[in-house]
mmCIF file of C-alpha atoms in Angstrom:
data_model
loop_
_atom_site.group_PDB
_atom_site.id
_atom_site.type_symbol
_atom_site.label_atom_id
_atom_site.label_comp_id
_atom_site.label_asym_id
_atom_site.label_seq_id
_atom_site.Cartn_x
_atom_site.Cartn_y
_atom_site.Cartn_z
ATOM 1 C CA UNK A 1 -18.256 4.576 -13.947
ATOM 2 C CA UNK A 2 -18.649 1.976 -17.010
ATOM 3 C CA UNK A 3 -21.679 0.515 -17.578
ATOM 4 C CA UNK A 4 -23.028 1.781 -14.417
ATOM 5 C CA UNK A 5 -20.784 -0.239 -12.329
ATOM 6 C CA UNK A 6 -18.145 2.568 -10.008
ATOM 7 C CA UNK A 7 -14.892 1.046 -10.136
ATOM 8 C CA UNK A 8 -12.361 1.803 -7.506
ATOM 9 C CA UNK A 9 -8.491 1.191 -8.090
ATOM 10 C CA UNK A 10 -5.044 1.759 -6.715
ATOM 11 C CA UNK A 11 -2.143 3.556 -8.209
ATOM 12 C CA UNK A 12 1.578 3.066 -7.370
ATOM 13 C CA UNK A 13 3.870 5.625 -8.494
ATOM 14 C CA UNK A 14 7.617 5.529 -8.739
ATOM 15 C CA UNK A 15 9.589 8.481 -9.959
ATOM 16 C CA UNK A 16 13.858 9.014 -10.087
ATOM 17 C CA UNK A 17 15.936 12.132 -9.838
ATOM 18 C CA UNK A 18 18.577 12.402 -13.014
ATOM 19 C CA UNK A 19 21.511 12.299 -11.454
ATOM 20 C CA UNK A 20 25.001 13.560 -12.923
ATOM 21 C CA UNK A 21 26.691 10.563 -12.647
ATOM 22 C CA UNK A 22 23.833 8.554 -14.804
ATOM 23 C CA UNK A 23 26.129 7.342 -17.690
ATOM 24 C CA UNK A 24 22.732 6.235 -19.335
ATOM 25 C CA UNK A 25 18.861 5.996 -19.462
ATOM 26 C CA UNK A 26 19.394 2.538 -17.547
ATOM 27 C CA UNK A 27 20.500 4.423 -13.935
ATOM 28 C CA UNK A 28 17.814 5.875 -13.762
ATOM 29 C CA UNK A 29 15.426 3.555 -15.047
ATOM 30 C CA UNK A 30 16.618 1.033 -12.321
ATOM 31 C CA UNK A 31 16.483 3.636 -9.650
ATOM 32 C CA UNK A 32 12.554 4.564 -10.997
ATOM 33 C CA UNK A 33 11.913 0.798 -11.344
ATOM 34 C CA UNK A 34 13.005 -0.039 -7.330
ATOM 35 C CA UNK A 35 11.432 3.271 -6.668
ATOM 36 C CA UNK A 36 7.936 1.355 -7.875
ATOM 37 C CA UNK A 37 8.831 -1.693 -6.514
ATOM 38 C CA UNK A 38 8.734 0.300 -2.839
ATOM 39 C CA UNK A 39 5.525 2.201 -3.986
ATOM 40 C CA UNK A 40 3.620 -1.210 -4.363
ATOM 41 C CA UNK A 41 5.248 -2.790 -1.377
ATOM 42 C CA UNK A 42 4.301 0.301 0.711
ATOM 43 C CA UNK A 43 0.710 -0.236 0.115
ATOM 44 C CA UNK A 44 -2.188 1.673 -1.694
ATOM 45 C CA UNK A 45 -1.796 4.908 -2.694
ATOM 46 C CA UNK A 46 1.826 5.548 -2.564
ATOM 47 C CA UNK A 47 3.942 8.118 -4.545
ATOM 48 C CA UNK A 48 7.952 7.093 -4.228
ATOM 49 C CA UNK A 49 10.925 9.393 -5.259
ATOM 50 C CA UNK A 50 14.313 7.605 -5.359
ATOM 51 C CA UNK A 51 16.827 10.567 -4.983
ATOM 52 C CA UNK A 52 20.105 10.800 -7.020
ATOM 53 C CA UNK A 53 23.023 8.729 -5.042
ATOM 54 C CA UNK A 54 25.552 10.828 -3.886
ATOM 55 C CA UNK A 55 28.671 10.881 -5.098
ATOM 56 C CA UNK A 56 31.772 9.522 -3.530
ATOM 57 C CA UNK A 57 33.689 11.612 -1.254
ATOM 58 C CA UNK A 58 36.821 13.083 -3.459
ATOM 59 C CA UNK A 59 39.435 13.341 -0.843
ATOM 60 C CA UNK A 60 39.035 9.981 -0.065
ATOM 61 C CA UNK A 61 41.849 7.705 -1.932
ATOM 62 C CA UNK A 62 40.398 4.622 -2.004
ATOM 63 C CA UNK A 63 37.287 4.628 -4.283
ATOM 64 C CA UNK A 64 34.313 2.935 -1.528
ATOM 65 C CA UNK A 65 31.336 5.056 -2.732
ATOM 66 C CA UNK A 66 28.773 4.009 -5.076
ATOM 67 C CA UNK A 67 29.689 3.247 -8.829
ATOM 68 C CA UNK A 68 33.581 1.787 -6.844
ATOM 69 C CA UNK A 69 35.028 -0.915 -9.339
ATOM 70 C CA UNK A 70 33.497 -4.462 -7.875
ATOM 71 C CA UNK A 71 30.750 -2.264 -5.828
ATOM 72 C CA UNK A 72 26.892 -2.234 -6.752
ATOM 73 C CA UNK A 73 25.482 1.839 -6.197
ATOM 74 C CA UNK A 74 23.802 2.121 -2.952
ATOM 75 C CA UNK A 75 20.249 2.050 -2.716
ATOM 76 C CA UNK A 76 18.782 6.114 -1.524
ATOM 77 C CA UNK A 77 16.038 5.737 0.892
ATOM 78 C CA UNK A 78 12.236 5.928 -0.715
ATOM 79 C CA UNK A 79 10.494 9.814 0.106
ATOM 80 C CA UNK A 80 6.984 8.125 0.794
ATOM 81 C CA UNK A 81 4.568 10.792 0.028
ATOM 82 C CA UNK A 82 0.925 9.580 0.046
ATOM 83 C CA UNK A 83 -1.732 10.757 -2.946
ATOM 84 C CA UNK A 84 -4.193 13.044 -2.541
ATOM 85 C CA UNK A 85 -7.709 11.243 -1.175
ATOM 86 C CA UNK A 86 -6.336 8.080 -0.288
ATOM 87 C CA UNK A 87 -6.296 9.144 3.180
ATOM 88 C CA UNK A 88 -2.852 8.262 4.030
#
């Protein structure tokens, strides 16, 4: 309450597993950054975890997994997990 006036507000909330194959603070900046981009597009009240990409399969010869020369990472898919008393 401020000045006697209740405000009510929103919160978005994007959060990134370190991953071993972050080579620096950027990775997983950009994966917490899309990770609130999702929140917000989600809707009110929304809590987002992007989980560490995996890491390419090693048997495989050809290099076709995220971090691949030419290749942007794949994007995980968002764990949605809704805030306490927002009633979603």
């Amino acid at each position: 309450m401020i000045d006697g006036e209740i405000l009510n507000f929103s919160v978005s909330i994007g959060t990134a597993e370190v991953a071993t194959s972050d080579r620096w603070a950027g990775d997983i900046l950009r994966r917490t950054e899309q990770a609130l981009d999702d929140a917000i597009e989600s809707g009110r009240g929304q809590a987002i975890m992007a989980q560490a990409p995996k890491p390419p399969h090693i048997d495989n010869a050809e290099a076709t997994g995220p971090g691949a020369e030419g290749q942007a990472p794949q994007r995980p898919g968002p764990v949605i997990v809704a805030l306490p008393g927002t009633g979603g």
